[in-house]
């Protein structure tokens, strides 16, 4: 199970990296394995400001659809448009080319309240 130590995580299986006040968000390796083959990623919240834990989109796998929850309050400033034609990048490279959105974070201090890799490993029993 790939759980990079340089990222933060949520109980809803999103990962977050932070550069300045811009957070990159995707779903974890654990989440993509649980979902199976991802066939569609939908984000209709581009340019919207959302609160922490609000739904920012959905990910559709062969057998299920799951909501995506925003780990930090802020404005969705970018969507990984390559996922429109190649959603399987979320399966093959969840922490790289499979990222989903970039968020201009309202309060950078909130990043510290997310789970570190050890806490996330404990959550999923890894």
Short mmCIF file of N, CA and C in Angstrom, two decimals, residues 3-125:
data_model
loop_
_atom_site.label_atom_id
_atom_site.label_comp_id
_atom_site.label_asym_id
_atom_site.label_seq_id
_atom_site.Cartn_x
_atom_site.Cartn_y
_atom_site.Cartn_z
N UNK A 3 1.53 4.93 0.76
CA UNK A 3 1.04 6.04 1.60
C UNK A 3 2.21 7.00 1.82
N UNK A 4 2.45 7.92 0.88
CA UNK A 4 3.60 8.80 0.99
C UNK A 4 3.61 9.62 2.29
N UNK A 5 4.77 9.69 2.92
CA UNK A 5 4.91 10.39 4.20
C UNK A 5 4.82 11.91 4.06
N UNK A 6 5.04 12.43 2.85
CA UNK A 6 5.05 13.89 2.66
C UNK A 6 3.65 14.48 2.44
N UNK A 7 2.63 13.64 2.45
CA UNK A 7 1.26 14.11 2.23
C UNK A 7 0.47 14.07 3.52
N UNK A 8 -0.68 14.75 3.52
CA UNK A 8 -1.66 14.65 4.62
C UNK A 8 -2.89 13.92 4.06
N UNK A 9 -3.71 13.39 4.97
CA UNK A 9 -4.83 12.53 4.57
C UNK A 9 -6.08 12.87 5.36
N UNK A 10 -7.23 12.39 4.85
CA UNK A 10 -8.51 12.56 5.55
C UNK A 10 -9.11 11.20 5.84
N UNK A 11 -10.06 11.18 6.76
CA UNK A 11 -10.77 9.94 7.07
C UNK A 11 -11.62 9.48 5.89
N UNK A 12 -11.86 10.39 4.93
CA UNK A 12 -12.63 10.05 3.73
C UNK A 12 -11.74 9.60 2.58
N UNK A 13 -10.44 9.39 2.86
CA UNK A 13 -9.48 8.82 1.91
C UNK A 13 -9.07 9.77 0.79
N UNK A 14 -9.06 11.07 1.10
CA UNK A 14 -8.43 12.03 0.19
C UNK A 14 -7.02 12.31 0.70
N UNK A 15 -6.12 12.66 -0.22
CA UNK A 15 -4.78 13.10 0.16
C UNK A 15 -4.64 14.58 -0.22
N UNK A 16 -3.71 15.26 0.47
CA UNK A 16 -3.50 16.69 0.25
C UNK A 16 -2.01 16.98 0.28
N UNK A 17 -1.55 17.76 -0.69
CA UNK A 17 -0.21 18.36 -0.61
C UNK A 17 -0.42 19.87 -0.64
N UNK A 18 0.50 20.60 -0.04
CA UNK A 18 0.33 22.05 0.07
C UNK A 18 1.60 22.77 -0.38
N UNK A 19 1.43 23.72 -1.30
CA UNK A 19 2.52 24.60 -1.72
C UNK A 19 2.00 26.02 -1.59
N UNK A 20 2.55 26.76 -0.60
CA UNK A 20 2.04 28.09 -0.32
C UNK A 20 0.61 27.98 0.18
N UNK A 21 -0.33 28.62 -0.53
CA UNK A 21 -1.74 28.51 -0.13
C UNK A 21 -2.55 27.69 -1.14
N UNK A 22 -1.85 26.92 -1.99
CA UNK A 22 -2.52 26.07 -2.97
C UNK A 22 -2.36 24.61 -2.57
N UNK A 23 -3.50 23.96 -2.34
CA UNK A 23 -3.51 22.54 -1.98
C UNK A 23 -3.90 21.72 -3.22
N UNK A 24 -3.19 20.63 -3.44
CA UNK A 24 -3.55 19.67 -4.47
C UNK A 24 -4.23 18.51 -3.76
N UNK A 25 -5.37 18.06 -4.32
CA UNK A 25 -6.19 17.03 -3.67
C UNK A 25 -6.46 15.89 -4.64
N UNK A 26 -6.40 14.67 -4.11
CA UNK A 26 -6.77 13.49 -4.87
C UNK A 26 -7.27 12.42 -3.92
N UNK A 27 -7.51 11.22 -4.45
CA UNK A 27 -7.89 10.12 -3.55
C UNK A 27 -6.69 9.21 -3.36
N UNK A 28 -6.68 8.52 -2.24
CA UNK A 28 -5.53 7.70 -1.89
C UNK A 28 -5.47 6.39 -2.69
N UNK A 29 -4.31 5.77 -2.63
CA UNK A 29 -4.10 4.47 -3.24
C UNK A 29 -5.11 3.47 -2.67
N UNK A 30 -5.32 3.52 -1.36
CA UNK A 30 -6.31 2.64 -0.71
C UNK A 30 -7.69 2.86 -1.31
N UNK A 31 -8.08 4.11 -1.47
CA UNK A 31 -9.42 4.42 -2.00
C UNK A 31 -9.59 3.92 -3.42
N UNK A 32 -8.59 4.15 -4.27
CA UNK A 32 -8.75 3.72 -5.66
C UNK A 32 -8.80 2.19 -5.76
N UNK A 33 -8.08 1.49 -4.87
CA UNK A 33 -8.14 0.03 -4.88
C UNK A 33 -9.51 -0.46 -4.41
N UNK A 34 -10.07 0.21 -3.40
CA UNK A 34 -11.40 -0.16 -2.91
C UNK A 34 -12.48 0.09 -3.97
N UNK A 35 -12.35 1.19 -4.72
CA UNK A 35 -13.33 1.52 -5.75
C UNK A 35 -13.25 0.61 -6.96
N UNK A 36 -12.04 0.21 -7.32
CA UNK A 36 -11.85 -0.57 -8.54
C UNK A 36 -11.61 0.35 -9.72
N UNK A 37 -11.88 -0.15 -10.91
CA UNK A 37 -11.58 0.60 -12.13
C UNK A 37 -12.42 1.87 -12.21
N UNK A 38 -11.74 3.01 -12.21
CA UNK A 38 -12.42 4.31 -12.25
C UNK A 38 -12.69 4.68 -13.71
N UNK A 39 -13.96 5.01 -13.99
CA UNK A 39 -14.37 5.28 -15.36
C UNK A 39 -14.78 6.73 -15.59
N UNK A 40 -14.94 7.51 -14.50
CA UNK A 40 -15.37 8.90 -14.68
C UNK A 40 -15.10 9.69 -13.41
N UNK A 41 -14.59 10.91 -13.59
CA UNK A 41 -14.41 11.84 -12.48
C UNK A 41 -15.16 13.11 -12.84
N UNK A 42 -16.05 13.53 -11.95
CA UNK A 42 -16.85 14.73 -12.21
C UNK A 42 -16.60 15.77 -11.12
N UNK A 43 -16.21 16.97 -11.57
CA UNK A 43 -16.04 18.10 -10.66
C UNK A 43 -16.75 19.29 -11.30
N UNK A 44 -17.86 19.71 -10.68
CA UNK A 44 -18.62 20.85 -11.20
C UNK A 44 -18.50 22.06 -10.28
N UNK A 45 -17.47 22.07 -9.44
CA UNK A 45 -17.32 23.13 -8.44
C UNK A 45 -16.16 24.07 -8.77
N UNK A 46 -15.62 24.00 -9.98
CA UNK A 46 -14.52 24.88 -10.37
C UNK A 46 -14.93 26.34 -10.18
N UNK A 47 -14.03 27.11 -9.58
CA UNK A 47 -14.24 28.54 -9.28
C UNK A 47 -15.25 28.79 -8.16
N UNK A 48 -15.62 27.75 -7.44
CA UNK A 48 -16.52 27.91 -6.30
C UNK A 48 -15.72 27.83 -5.00
N UNK A 49 -16.19 28.55 -3.99
CA UNK A 49 -15.60 28.47 -2.66
C UNK A 49 -16.46 27.55 -1.81
N UNK A 50 -15.81 26.54 -1.23
CA UNK A 50 -16.51 25.53 -0.45
C UNK A 50 -15.93 25.45 0.96
N UNK A 51 -16.73 24.95 1.86
CA UNK A 51 -16.27 24.71 3.23
C UNK A 51 -15.60 23.34 3.31
N UNK A 52 -14.81 23.14 4.34
CA UNK A 52 -14.20 21.84 4.59
C UNK A 52 -15.30 20.78 4.69
N UNK A 53 -15.04 19.63 4.12
CA UNK A 53 -15.93 18.46 4.11
C UNK A 53 -17.14 18.59 3.20
N UNK A 54 -17.25 19.68 2.44
CA UNK A 54 -18.32 19.76 1.44
C UNK A 54 -17.94 18.89 0.25
N UNK A 55 -18.93 18.38 -0.47
CA UNK A 55 -18.70 17.57 -1.65
C UNK A 55 -18.23 18.49 -2.79
N UNK A 56 -17.07 18.14 -3.37
CA UNK A 56 -16.57 18.94 -4.50
C UNK A 56 -16.71 18.22 -5.82
N UNK A 57 -17.06 16.93 -5.78
CA UNK A 57 -17.22 16.18 -7.01
C UNK A 57 -17.55 14.73 -6.70
N UNK A 58 -17.53 13.92 -7.76
CA UNK A 58 -17.77 12.49 -7.59
C UNK A 58 -16.77 11.71 -8.44
N UNK A 59 -16.53 10.50 -8.01
CA UNK A 59 -15.71 9.57 -8.78
C UNK A 59 -16.57 8.33 -9.02
N UNK A 60 -16.60 7.91 -10.29
CA UNK A 60 -17.44 6.77 -10.66
C UNK A 60 -16.55 5.60 -11.06
N UNK A 61 -16.77 4.48 -10.40
CA UNK A 61 -16.09 3.24 -10.75
C UNK A 61 -17.11 2.33 -11.43
N UNK A 62 -16.66 1.19 -11.88
CA UNK A 62 -17.53 0.28 -12.61
C UNK A 62 -18.79 -0.06 -11.82
N UNK A 63 -18.64 -0.25 -10.49
CA UNK A 63 -19.77 -0.72 -9.69
C UNK A 63 -20.35 0.30 -8.72
N UNK A 64 -19.75 1.50 -8.61
CA UNK A 64 -20.23 2.44 -7.60
C UNK A 64 -19.86 3.88 -7.96
N UNK A 65 -20.54 4.81 -7.30
CA UNK A 65 -20.21 6.23 -7.41
C UNK A 65 -19.96 6.72 -5.98
N UNK A 66 -18.86 7.46 -5.81
CA UNK A 66 -18.53 7.99 -4.48
C UNK A 66 -18.35 9.49 -4.53
N UNK A 67 -18.84 10.16 -3.48
CA UNK A 67 -18.62 11.60 -3.35
C UNK A 67 -17.17 11.87 -2.98
N UNK A 68 -16.69 13.04 -3.41
CA UNK A 68 -15.36 13.53 -3.05
C UNK A 68 -15.55 14.70 -2.10
N UNK A 69 -14.88 14.64 -0.94
CA UNK A 69 -15.05 15.66 0.10
C UNK A 69 -13.82 16.56 0.17
N UNK A 70 -14.05 17.85 0.21
CA UNK A 70 -12.95 18.82 0.25
C UNK A 70 -12.29 18.80 1.63
N UNK A 71 -10.97 18.53 1.68
CA UNK A 71 -10.29 18.42 2.98
C UNK A 71 -10.04 19.76 3.67
N UNK A 72 -10.02 20.84 2.89
CA UNK A 72 -9.73 22.18 3.42
C UNK A 72 -10.67 23.18 2.78
N UNK A 73 -11.17 24.13 3.56
CA UNK A 73 -12.03 25.17 2.99
C UNK A 73 -11.23 26.02 2.01
N UNK A 74 -11.87 26.42 0.93
CA UNK A 74 -11.20 27.26 -0.05
C UNK A 74 -11.89 27.26 -1.39
N UNK A 75 -11.24 27.90 -2.36
CA UNK A 75 -11.79 28.02 -3.71
C UNK A 75 -11.14 26.99 -4.63
N UNK A 76 -11.97 26.24 -5.35
CA UNK A 76 -11.46 25.28 -6.34
C UNK A 76 -10.96 26.10 -7.53
N UNK A 77 -9.63 26.10 -7.74
CA UNK A 77 -9.05 26.94 -8.78
C UNK A 77 -8.62 26.17 -10.02
N UNK A 78 -8.54 24.84 -9.89
CA UNK A 78 -8.13 24.04 -11.05
C UNK A 78 -8.66 22.63 -10.93
N UNK A 79 -9.06 22.07 -12.07
CA UNK A 79 -9.49 20.68 -12.16
C UNK A 79 -8.52 19.98 -13.12
N UNK A 80 -8.12 18.79 -12.80
CA UNK A 80 -7.23 18.01 -13.66
C UNK A 80 -8.02 17.54 -14.87
N UNK A 81 -8.03 18.35 -15.92
CA UNK A 81 -8.87 18.08 -17.09
C UNK A 81 -8.48 16.81 -17.82
N UNK A 82 -7.26 16.34 -17.63
CA UNK A 82 -6.86 15.09 -18.29
C UNK A 82 -7.70 13.91 -17.81
N UNK A 83 -8.31 14.04 -16.63
CA UNK A 83 -9.16 12.96 -16.11
C UNK A 83 -10.46 12.82 -16.89
N UNK A 84 -10.82 13.86 -17.66
CA UNK A 84 -12.05 13.76 -18.48
C UNK A 84 -11.90 12.67 -19.54
N UNK A 85 -10.69 12.53 -20.10
CA UNK A 85 -10.47 11.54 -21.15
C UNK A 85 -9.74 10.30 -20.65
N UNK A 86 -9.01 10.42 -19.54
CA UNK A 86 -8.26 9.28 -19.00
C UNK A 86 -8.43 9.18 -17.48
N UNK A 87 -9.67 8.87 -17.04
CA UNK A 87 -9.92 8.79 -15.59
C UNK A 87 -9.13 7.66 -14.92
N UNK A 88 -8.65 6.70 -15.71
CA UNK A 88 -7.89 5.59 -15.14
C UNK A 88 -6.55 6.04 -14.54
N UNK A 89 -6.14 7.29 -14.80
CA UNK A 89 -4.93 7.83 -14.15
C UNK A 89 -5.07 7.80 -12.63
N UNK A 90 -6.31 7.91 -12.14
CA UNK A 90 -6.55 7.85 -10.69
C UNK A 90 -6.15 6.48 -10.16
N UNK A 91 -6.37 5.43 -10.96
CA UNK A 91 -5.96 4.07 -10.56
C UNK A 91 -4.45 3.88 -10.71
N UNK A 92 -3.90 4.33 -11.81
CA UNK A 92 -2.49 4.03 -12.10
C UNK A 92 -1.52 4.94 -11.37
N UNK A 93 -1.92 6.17 -11.06
CA UNK A 93 -1.00 7.12 -10.42
C UNK A 93 -1.78 8.08 -9.52
N UNK A 94 -2.39 7.57 -8.42
CA UNK A 94 -3.28 8.41 -7.61
C UNK A 94 -2.58 9.63 -6.99
N UNK A 95 -1.26 9.53 -6.73
CA UNK A 95 -0.55 10.65 -6.09
C UNK A 95 0.19 11.53 -7.09
N UNK A 96 0.09 11.20 -8.36
CA UNK A 96 0.78 11.96 -9.40
C UNK A 96 -0.22 12.49 -10.41
N UNK A 97 -0.22 11.87 -11.61
CA UNK A 97 -1.09 12.32 -12.70
C UNK A 97 -2.57 12.18 -12.38
N UNK A 98 -2.91 11.43 -11.33
CA UNK A 98 -4.31 11.21 -10.97
C UNK A 98 -4.87 12.22 -9.98
N UNK A 99 -4.13 13.32 -9.70
CA UNK A 99 -4.67 14.35 -8.80
C UNK A 99 -5.98 14.88 -9.39
N UNK A 100 -6.83 15.45 -8.53
CA UNK A 100 -8.16 15.86 -8.99
C UNK A 100 -8.36 17.38 -9.06
N UNK A 101 -8.10 18.07 -7.97
CA UNK A 101 -8.31 19.53 -7.96
C UNK A 101 -7.18 20.24 -7.23
N UNK A 102 -7.08 21.54 -7.52
CA UNK A 102 -6.21 22.44 -6.76
C UNK A 102 -7.12 23.46 -6.10
N UNK A 103 -6.80 23.78 -4.85
CA UNK A 103 -7.66 24.63 -4.02
C UNK A 103 -6.83 25.77 -3.45
N UNK A 104 -7.33 27.00 -3.60
CA UNK A 104 -6.74 28.13 -2.89
C UNK A 104 -7.31 28.10 -1.48
N UNK A 105 -6.46 27.71 -0.53
CA UNK A 105 -6.90 27.39 0.82
C UNK A 105 -7.24 28.67 1.61
N UNK A 106 -8.37 28.64 2.31
CA UNK A 106 -8.81 29.78 3.12
C UNK A 106 -7.91 29.99 4.34
N UNK A 107 -7.52 28.88 5.00
CA UNK A 107 -6.67 28.98 6.19
C UNK A 107 -5.64 27.86 6.15
N UNK A 108 -4.40 28.22 5.82
CA UNK A 108 -3.32 27.25 5.66
C UNK A 108 -3.10 26.44 6.96
N UNK A 109 -3.39 27.03 8.11
CA UNK A 109 -3.20 26.34 9.39
C UNK A 109 -4.05 25.08 9.48
N UNK A 110 -5.16 25.03 8.74
CA UNK A 110 -6.03 23.84 8.76
C UNK A 110 -5.32 22.60 8.23
N UNK A 111 -4.29 22.80 7.41
CA UNK A 111 -3.52 21.68 6.85
C UNK A 111 -2.96 20.81 7.97
N UNK A 112 -2.52 21.45 9.05
CA UNK A 112 -1.89 20.72 10.16
C UNK A 112 -2.88 19.82 10.90
N UNK A 113 -4.17 20.06 10.74
CA UNK A 113 -5.17 19.25 11.44
C UNK A 113 -5.49 17.95 10.70
N UNK A 114 -4.98 17.79 9.48
CA UNK A 114 -5.22 16.57 8.72
C UNK A 114 -4.35 15.44 9.24
N UNK A 115 -4.69 14.21 8.87
CA UNK A 115 -3.94 13.03 9.31
C UNK A 115 -2.57 12.96 8.64
N UNK A 116 -1.54 12.58 9.42
CA UNK A 116 -0.26 12.30 8.79
C UNK A 116 -0.29 10.85 8.29
N UNK A 117 0.78 10.42 7.63
CA UNK A 117 0.78 9.09 7.02
C UNK A 117 0.61 7.98 8.05
N UNK A 118 1.20 8.13 9.24
CA UNK A 118 1.07 7.10 10.27
C UNK A 118 -0.38 6.99 10.77
N UNK A 119 -1.01 8.14 11.00
CA UNK A 119 -2.40 8.14 11.45
C UNK A 119 -3.31 7.55 10.37
N UNK A 120 -3.02 7.85 9.10
CA UNK A 120 -3.83 7.28 8.02
C UNK A 120 -3.63 5.76 7.93
N UNK A 121 -2.39 5.31 8.09
CA UNK A 121 -2.13 3.87 8.09
C UNK A 121 -2.93 3.19 9.19
N UNK A 122 -2.98 3.78 10.36
CA UNK A 122 -3.77 3.23 11.47
C UNK A 122 -5.25 3.18 11.13
N UNK A 123 -5.74 4.24 10.46
CA UNK A 123 -7.15 4.31 10.09
C UNK A 123 -7.54 3.15 9.17
N UNK A 124 -6.69 2.84 8.21
CA UNK A 124 -7.04 1.80 7.22
C UNK A 124 -6.49 0.43 7.61
N UNK A 125 -5.78 0.35 8.73
CA UNK A 125 -5.24 -0.92 9.18
C UNK A 125 -4.08 -1.43 8.35
#
